[in-house]
Amino acid sequence: MNILISNTSGEPIYAQIVSQIRQMILQGELVSGTPLPSIRLLAKELQISVITTKRAYEELEREGLINSIVGKGSFVSGADQEFIREQRLRIMENKMKEIIDESKMLGIDFAEFSEMLKLLYEEETE
């Protein structure tokens, strides 16, 4: 499994793992039933704490993206991809509401806000 960890990122390591595995599942790189590396193996490969890896797997399990079976390991869930997408959209909407609230507090109007969003979006897709 190709997971890249950035120690300079402001994002916690467990969240980086969750984000990358989530993306692999949503993009179909990891399909239902695919076994994930054991918590210990992934921790060793990434040279991080087992506790950090365990936290990432627990978060993925809470989101319904993976299932863990004692003695067998963790596997990509058989959850409906549309259900998973809806969950992610809900999370995204909540983050967007926070950003909208912040922009209103700063006195940024919709035109300026949408221009900022457009520039950032285009910058990320290049």
Tab-separated table of N, CA and C in Angstrom:
chain	number	residue	atom	x	y	z
A	1	MET	N	0.855	-1.167	0.000
A	1	MET	CA	0.000	0.000	0.000
A	1	MET	C	0.902	1.231	0.000
A	2	ASN	N	0.629	2.134	-0.910
A	2	ASN	CA	1.477	3.305	-1.096
A	2	ASN	C	0.890	4.508	-0.356
A	3	ILE	N	1.322	4.701	0.878
A	3	ILE	CA	0.871	5.822	1.693
A	3	ILE	C	2.079	6.712	1.967
A	4	LEU	N	1.902	7.996	1.709
A	4	LEU	CA	2.979	8.950	1.934
A	4	LEU	C	2.652	9.818	3.138
A	5	ILE	N	3.573	9.890	4.077
A	5	ILE	CA	3.388	10.673	5.290
A	5	ILE	C	4.282	11.905	5.224
A	6	SER	N	3.707	13.041	5.538
A	6	SER	CA	4.471	14.284	5.581
A	6	SER	C	4.580	14.747	7.025
A	7	ASN	N	5.805	14.845	7.503
A	7	ASN	CA	6.016	15.320	8.865
A	7	ASN	C	5.913	16.842	8.949
A	8	THR	N	5.924	17.510	7.802
A	8	THR	CA	5.825	18.966	7.796
A	8	THR	C	4.387	19.446	7.619
A	9	SER	N	3.494	18.517	7.313
A	9	SER	CA	2.082	18.854	7.140
A	9	SER	C	1.479	19.222	8.500
A	10	GLY	N	0.534	20.123	8.485
A	10	GLY	CA	-0.171	20.474	9.718
A	10	GLY	C	-1.197	19.423	10.099
A	11	GLU	N	-1.454	18.494	9.196
A	11	GLU	CA	-2.447	17.447	9.419
A	11	GLU	C	-1.814	16.311	10.227
A	12	PRO	N	-2.519	15.820	11.265
A	12	PRO	CA	-1.972	14.705	12.051
A	12	PRO	C	-1.702	13.485	11.166
A	13	ILE	N	-0.731	12.679	11.557
A	13	ILE	CA	-0.332	11.512	10.764
A	13	ILE	C	-1.503	10.553	10.572
A	14	TYR	N	-2.265	10.282	11.633
A	14	TYR	CA	-3.384	9.344	11.489
A	14	TYR	C	-4.381	9.861	10.459
A	15	ALA	N	-4.605	11.185	10.428
A	15	ALA	CA	-5.550	11.775	9.477
A	15	ALA	C	-5.023	11.669	8.045
A	16	GLN	N	-3.714	11.759	7.875
A	16	GLN	CA	-3.119	11.588	6.550
A	16	GLN	C	-3.368	10.164	6.049
A	17	ILE	N	-3.224	9.192	6.942
A	17	ILE	CA	-3.459	7.783	6.586
A	17	ILE	C	-4.929	7.589	6.214
A	18	VAL	N	-5.824	8.096	7.056
A	18	VAL	CA	-7.261	7.971	6.805
A	18	VAL	C	-7.611	8.580	5.447
A	19	SER	N	-7.123	9.771	5.209
A	19	SER	CA	-7.425	10.485	3.975
A	19	SER	C	-6.973	9.705	2.740
A	20	GLN	N	-5.766	9.163	2.795
A	20	GLN	CA	-5.229	8.459	1.626
A	20	GLN	C	-5.928	7.122	1.397
A	21	ILE	N	-6.214	6.385	2.464
A	21	ILE	CA	-6.931	5.111	2.301
A	21	ILE	C	-8.358	5.383	1.832
A	22	ARG	N	-9.001	6.403	2.399
A	22	ARG	CA	-10.357	6.780	1.984
A	22	ARG	C	-10.372	7.088	0.492
A	23	GLN	N	-9.396	7.855	0.046
A	23	GLN	CA	-9.321	8.220	-1.370
A	23	GLN	C	-9.141	6.978	-2.244
A	24	MET	N	-8.296	6.044	-1.827
A	24	MET	CA	-8.086	4.809	-2.602
A	24	MET	C	-9.372	4.000	-2.708
A	25	ILE	N	-10.155	3.996	-1.625
A	25	ILE	CA	-11.420	3.248	-1.634
A	25	ILE	C	-12.431	3.941	-2.532
A	26	LEU	N	-12.586	5.250	-2.373
A	26	LEU	CA	-13.577	5.992	-3.156
A	26	LEU	C	-13.253	6.020	-4.639
A	27	GLN	N	-11.968	5.950	-4.981
A	27	GLN	CA	-11.577	5.943	-6.387
A	27	GLN	C	-11.552	4.533	-6.968
A	28	GLY	N	-11.855	3.537	-6.152
A	28	GLY	CA	-11.918	2.169	-6.645
A	28	GLY	C	-10.582	1.457	-6.717
A	29	GLU	N	-9.522	2.067	-6.193
A	29	GLU	CA	-8.218	1.400	-6.173
A	29	GLU	C	-8.227	0.227	-5.189
A	30	LEU	N	-8.972	0.389	-4.107
A	30	LEU	CA	-9.163	-0.680	-3.132
A	30	LEU	C	-10.641	-1.057	-3.177
A	31	VAL	N	-10.911	-2.274	-3.569
A	31	VAL	CA	-12.301	-2.715	-3.720
A	31	VAL	C	-12.731	-3.518	-2.507
A	32	SER	N	-14.026	-3.720	-2.402
A	32	SER	CA	-14.612	-4.463	-1.296
A	32	SER	C	-13.906	-5.806	-1.101
A	33	GLY	N	-13.545	-6.082	0.145
A	33	GLY	CA	-12.908	-7.348	0.475
A	33	GLY	C	-11.390	-7.323	0.437
A	34	THR	N	-10.815	-6.252	-0.095
A	34	THR	CA	-9.358	-6.152	-0.164
A	34	THR	C	-8.789	-6.086	1.254
A	35	PRO	N	-7.835	-6.963	1.560
A	35	PRO	CA	-7.231	-6.900	2.896
A	35	PRO	C	-6.268	-5.714	3.003
A	36	LEU	N	-6.277	-5.078	4.154
A	36	LEU	CA	-5.339	-3.998	4.428
A	36	LEU	C	-4.163	-4.582	5.210
A	37	PRO	N	-3.018	-3.915	5.168
A	37	PRO	CA	-1.894	-4.402	5.969
A	37	PRO	C	-2.288	-4.408	7.451
A	38	SER	N	-1.705	-5.307	8.209
A	38	SER	CA	-1.988	-5.319	9.643
A	38	SER	C	-1.549	-3.986	10.236
A	39	ILE	N	-2.102	-3.659	11.379
A	39	ILE	CA	-1.757	-2.416	12.058
A	39	ILE	C	-0.259	-2.358	12.321
A	40	ARG	N	0.297	-3.457	12.789
A	40	ARG	CA	1.734	-3.499	13.092
A	40	ARG	C	2.583	-3.364	11.828
A	41	LEU	N	2.188	-4.046	10.768
A	41	LEU	CA	2.949	-3.989	9.524
A	41	LEU	C	2.936	-2.583	8.937
A	42	LEU	N	1.755	-1.957	8.907
A	42	LEU	CA	1.659	-0.606	8.355
A	42	LEU	C	2.482	0.373	9.198
A	43	ALA	N	2.419	0.223	10.509
A	43	ALA	CA	3.211	1.084	11.396
A	43	ALA	C	4.700	0.916	11.106
A	44	LYS	N	5.119	-0.324	10.903
A	44	LYS	CA	6.530	-0.588	10.611
A	44	LYS	C	6.930	0.008	9.268
A	45	GLU	N	6.082	-0.182	8.240
A	45	GLU	CA	6.370	0.340	6.904
A	45	GLU	C	6.477	1.864	6.895
A	46	LEU	N	5.589	2.520	7.662
A	46	LEU	CA	5.556	3.975	7.686
A	46	LEU	C	6.476	4.561	8.758
A	47	GLN	N	7.046	3.675	9.563
A	47	GLN	CA	7.922	4.066	10.668
A	47	GLN	C	7.216	5.026	11.620
A	48	ILE	N	6.015	4.598	12.031
A	48	ILE	CA	5.218	5.379	12.971
A	48	ILE	C	4.743	4.466	14.092
A	49	SER	N	4.093	5.043	15.064
A	49	SER	CA	3.577	4.309	16.211
A	49	SER	C	2.405	3.398	15.814
A	50	VAL	N	2.340	2.252	16.450
A	50	VAL	CA	1.216	1.338	16.260
A	50	VAL	C	-0.078	2.026	16.701
A	51	ILE	N	0.009	2.854	17.720
A	51	ILE	CA	-1.166	3.570	18.231
A	51	ILE	C	-1.722	4.506	17.155
A	52	THR	N	-0.848	5.162	16.410
A	52	THR	CA	-1.276	6.065	15.336
A	52	THR	C	-1.992	5.283	14.240
A	53	THR	N	-1.428	4.159	13.862
A	53	THR	CA	-2.043	3.317	12.823
A	53	THR	C	-3.386	2.780	13.299
A	54	LYS	N	-3.436	2.356	14.553
A	54	LYS	CA	-4.685	1.841	15.126
A	54	LYS	C	-5.758	2.923	15.095
A	55	ARG	N	-5.388	4.145	15.438
A	55	ARG	CA	-6.346	5.254	15.427
A	55	ARG	C	-6.882	5.492	14.016
A	56	ALA	N	-6.016	5.403	13.016
A	56	ALA	CA	-6.444	5.589	11.627
A	56	ALA	C	-7.439	4.498	11.225
A	57	TYR	N	-7.127	3.250	11.550
A	57	TYR	CA	-8.022	2.149	11.197
A	57	TYR	C	-9.361	2.280	11.918
A	58	GLU	N	-9.332	2.724	13.185
A	58	GLU	CA	-10.580	2.908	13.929
A	58	GLU	C	-11.451	3.972	13.279
A	59	GLU	N	-10.824	5.050	12.816
A	59	GLU	CA	-11.562	6.119	12.140
A	59	GLU	C	-12.181	5.606	10.838
A	60	LEU	N	-11.428	4.840	10.065
A	60	LEU	CA	-11.943	4.268	8.825
A	60	LEU	C	-13.096	3.309	9.095
A	61	GLU	N	-13.000	2.591	10.203
A	61	GLU	CA	-14.070	1.661	10.572
A	61	GLU	C	-15.321	2.439	10.988
A	62	ARG	N	-15.152	3.530	11.739
A	62	ARG	CA	-16.290	4.379	12.132
A	62	ARG	C	-17.000	4.943	10.905
A	63	GLU	N	-16.238	5.253	9.880
A	63	GLU	CA	-16.818	5.793	8.646
A	63	GLU	C	-17.472	4.709	7.795
A	64	GLY	N	-17.292	3.454	8.183
A	64	GLY	CA	-17.889	2.359	7.428
A	64	GLY	C	-17.092	1.956	6.203
A	65	LEU	N	-15.843	2.419	6.116
A	65	LEU	CA	-15.027	2.113	4.949
A	65	LEU	C	-14.283	0.792	5.073
A	66	ILE	N	-13.995	0.385	6.301
A	66	ILE	CA	-13.315	-0.896	6.504
A	66	ILE	C	-14.003	-1.665	7.616
A	67	ASN	N	-13.762	-2.962	7.632
A	67	ASN	CA	-14.222	-3.838	8.706
A	67	ASN	C	-13.003	-4.539	9.275
A	68	SER	N	-12.946	-4.621	10.596
A	68	SER	CA	-11.853	-5.335	11.246
A	68	SER	C	-12.408	-6.578	11.911
A	69	ILE	N	-11.741	-7.687	11.685
A	69	ILE	CA	-12.154	-8.963	12.252
A	69	ILE	C	-11.007	-9.468	13.120
A	70	VAL	N	-11.287	-9.661	14.401
A	70	VAL	CA	-10.254	-10.100	15.332
A	70	VAL	C	-9.626	-11.400	14.838
A	71	GLY	N	-8.314	-11.420	14.783
A	71	GLY	CA	-7.582	-12.603	14.357
A	71	GLY	C	-7.445	-12.749	12.848
A	72	LYS	N	-8.187	-11.959	12.089
A	72	LYS	CA	-8.150	-12.058	10.620
A	72	LYS	C	-7.551	-10.814	9.973
A	73	GLY	N	-7.834	-9.637	10.546
A	73	GLY	CA	-7.306	-8.402	9.994
A	73	GLY	C	-8.392	-7.425	9.606
A	74	SER	N	-7.992	-6.439	8.834
A	74	SER	CA	-8.906	-5.390	8.384
A	74	SER	C	-9.071	-5.475	6.874
A	75	PHE	N	-10.309	-5.254	6.430
A	75	PHE	CA	-10.653	-5.399	5.018
A	75	PHE	C	-11.510	-4.218	4.573
A	76	VAL	N	-11.416	-3.887	3.291
A	76	VAL	CA	-12.273	-2.844	2.741
A	76	VAL	C	-13.712	-3.320	2.852
A	77	SER	N	-14.553	-2.461	3.338
A	77	SER	CA	-15.961	-2.779	3.564
A	77	SER	C	-16.690	-3.031	2.253
A	78	GLY	N	-17.765	-3.751	2.348
A	78	GLY	CA	-18.621	-3.989	1.193
A	78	GLY	C	-19.695	-2.923	1.087
A	79	ALA	N	-19.494	-1.804	1.809
A	79	ALA	CA	-20.497	-0.735	1.815
A	79	ALA	C	-20.746	-0.199	0.408
A	80	ASP	N	-21.955	0.198	0.197
A	80	ASP	CA	-22.376	0.779	-1.070
A	80	ASP	C	-21.575	2.055	-1.337
A	81	GLN	N	-20.972	2.157	-2.511
A	81	GLN	CA	-20.152	3.313	-2.855
A	81	GLN	C	-20.963	4.615	-2.825
A	82	GLU	N	-22.224	4.547	-3.191
A	82	GLU	CA	-23.067	5.750	-3.162
A	82	GLU	C	-23.285	6.211	-1.718
A	83	PHE	N	-23.444	5.263	-0.809
A	83	PHE	CA	-23.587	5.585	0.614
A	83	PHE	C	-22.315	6.255	1.129
A	84	ILE	N	-21.165	5.706	0.758
A	84	ILE	CA	-19.883	6.268	1.179
A	84	ILE	C	-19.728	7.675	0.621
A	85	ARG	N	-20.101	7.846	-0.636
A	85	ARG	CA	-20.004	9.172	-1.265
A	85	ARG	C	-20.897	10.176	-0.543
A	86	GLU	N	-22.096	9.769	-0.171
A	86	GLU	CA	-23.013	10.649	0.554
A	86	GLU	C	-22.426	11.055	1.901
A	87	GLN	N	-21.783	10.132	2.579
A	87	GLN	CA	-21.139	10.447	3.856
A	87	GLN	C	-20.071	11.506	3.660
A	88	ARG	N	-19.259	11.331	2.640
A	88	ARG	CA	-18.190	12.284	2.361
A	88	ARG	C	-18.762	13.655	1.969
A	89	LEU	N	-19.848	13.666	1.204
A	89	LEU	CA	-20.475	14.935	0.833
A	89	LEU	C	-20.996	15.675	2.063
A	90	ARG	N	-21.552	14.942	3.003
A	90	ARG	CA	-22.058	15.544	4.235
A	90	ARG	C	-20.911	16.192	5.015
A	91	ILE	N	-19.797	15.501	5.108
A	91	ILE	CA	-18.620	16.042	5.793
A	91	ILE	C	-18.131	17.291	5.075
A	92	MET	N	-18.091	17.222	3.756
A	92	MET	CA	-17.649	18.354	2.949
A	92	MET	C	-18.567	19.565	3.141
A	93	GLU	N	-19.871	19.335	3.184
A	93	GLU	CA	-20.826	20.419	3.388
A	93	GLU	C	-20.601	21.101	4.732
A	94	ASN	N	-20.327	20.317	5.766
A	94	ASN	CA	-20.072	20.894	7.089
A	94	ASN	C	-18.817	21.765	7.082
A	95	LYS	N	-17.789	21.309	6.398
A	95	LYS	CA	-16.565	22.104	6.295
A	95	LYS	C	-16.832	23.391	5.517
A	96	MET	N	-17.624	23.287	4.469
A	96	MET	CA	-17.943	24.468	3.672
A	96	MET	C	-18.742	25.484	4.495
A	97	LYS	N	-19.653	24.994	5.345
A	97	LYS	CA	-20.423	25.898	6.208
A	97	LYS	C	-19.493	26.652	7.151
A	98	GLU	N	-18.486	25.970	7.679
A	98	GLU	CA	-17.513	26.630	8.554
A	98	GLU	C	-16.776	27.732	7.800
A	99	ILE	N	-16.389	27.451	6.575
A	99	ILE	CA	-15.661	28.428	5.760
A	99	ILE	C	-16.568	29.612	5.414
A	100	ILE	N	-17.820	29.345	5.106
A	100	ILE	CA	-18.769	30.422	4.803
A	100	ILE	C	-18.953	31.315	6.024
A	101	ASP	N	-19.111	30.703	7.198
A	101	ASP	CA	-19.251	31.485	8.431
A	101	ASP	C	-18.027	32.369	8.660
A	102	GLU	N	-16.847	31.805	8.440
A	102	GLU	CA	-15.601	32.562	8.617
A	102	GLU	C	-15.532	33.713	7.619
A	103	SER	N	-15.913	33.475	6.377
A	103	SER	CA	-15.857	34.534	5.364
A	103	SER	C	-16.836	35.658	5.706
A	104	LYS	N	-17.993	35.314	6.235
A	104	LYS	CA	-18.964	36.338	6.635
A	104	LYS	C	-18.414	37.171	7.789
A	105	MET	N	-17.735	36.513	8.724
A	105	MET	CA	-17.144	37.239	9.850
A	105	MET	C	-16.074	38.212	9.372
A	106	LEU	N	-15.398	37.864	8.275
A	106	LEU	CA	-14.357	38.725	7.723
A	106	LEU	C	-14.915	39.771	6.763
A	107	GLY	N	-16.218	39.724	6.520
A	107	GLY	CA	-16.847	40.695	5.631
A	107	GLY	C	-16.621	40.422	4.157
A	108	ILE	N	-16.328	39.178	3.829
A	108	ILE	CA	-16.111	38.808	2.430
A	108	ILE	C	-17.463	38.526	1.795
A	109	ASP	N	-17.764	39.225	0.705
A	109	ASP	CA	-19.047	39.002	0.040
A	109	ASP	C	-18.970	37.772	-0.874
A	110	PHE	N	-20.131	37.372	-1.390
A	110	PHE	CA	-20.207	36.142	-2.181
A	110	PHE	C	-19.324	36.197	-3.417
A	111	ALA	N	-19.295	37.338	-4.098
A	111	ALA	CA	-18.487	37.464	-5.326
A	111	ALA	C	-17.009	37.226	-5.027
A	112	GLU	N	-16.512	37.847	-3.956
A	112	GLU	CA	-15.105	37.671	-3.590
A	112	GLU	C	-14.838	36.236	-3.130
A	113	PHE	N	-15.786	35.703	-2.359
A	113	PHE	CA	-15.663	34.330	-1.869
A	113	PHE	C	-15.624	33.338	-3.029
A	114	SER	N	-16.536	33.495	-3.971
A	114	SER	CA	-16.590	32.553	-5.094
A	114	SER	C	-15.344	32.686	-5.974
A	115	GLU	N	-14.817	33.899	-6.103
A	115	GLU	CA	-13.585	34.088	-6.879
A	115	GLU	C	-12.410	33.385	-6.188
A	116	MET	N	-12.339	33.515	-4.865
A	116	MET	CA	-11.283	32.825	-4.104
A	116	MET	C	-11.389	31.314	-4.297
A	117	LEU	N	-12.608	30.799	-4.194
A	117	LEU	CA	-12.845	29.370	-4.351
A	117	LEU	C	-12.455	28.911	-5.751
A	118	LYS	N	-12.845	29.682	-6.746
A	118	LYS	CA	-12.530	29.339	-8.140
A	118	LYS	C	-11.020	29.283	-8.362
A	119	LEU	N	-10.293	30.290	-7.854
A	119	LEU	CA	-8.840	30.323	-8.012
A	119	LEU	C	-8.171	29.131	-7.326
A	120	LEU	N	-8.616	28.834	-6.109
A	120	LEU	CA	-8.031	27.698	-5.384
A	120	LEU	C	-8.326	26.371	-6.067
A	121	TYR	N	-9.541	26.248	-6.561
A	121	TYR	CA	-9.939	25.010	-7.253
A	121	TYR	C	-9.110	24.814	-8.507
A	122	GLU	N	-8.959	25.868	-9.281
A	122	GLU	CA	-8.177	25.771	-10.510
A	122	GLU	C	-6.717	25.493	-10.214
A	123	GLU	N	-6.213	26.080	-9.135
A	123	GLU	CA	-4.833	25.869	-8.737
A	123	GLU	C	-4.586	24.392	-8.363
A	124	GLU	N	-5.550	23.784	-7.719
A	124	GLU	CA	-5.431	22.397	-7.284
A	124	GLU	C	-5.584	21.399	-8.427
A	125	THR	N	-6.282	21.789	-9.491
A	125	THR	CA	-6.505	20.866	-10.605
A	125	THR	C	-5.445	20.978	-11.687
A	126	GLU	N	-4.497	21.882	-11.513
A	126	GLU	CA	-3.427	22.025	-12.512
A	126	GLU	C	-2.345	21.020	-12.289
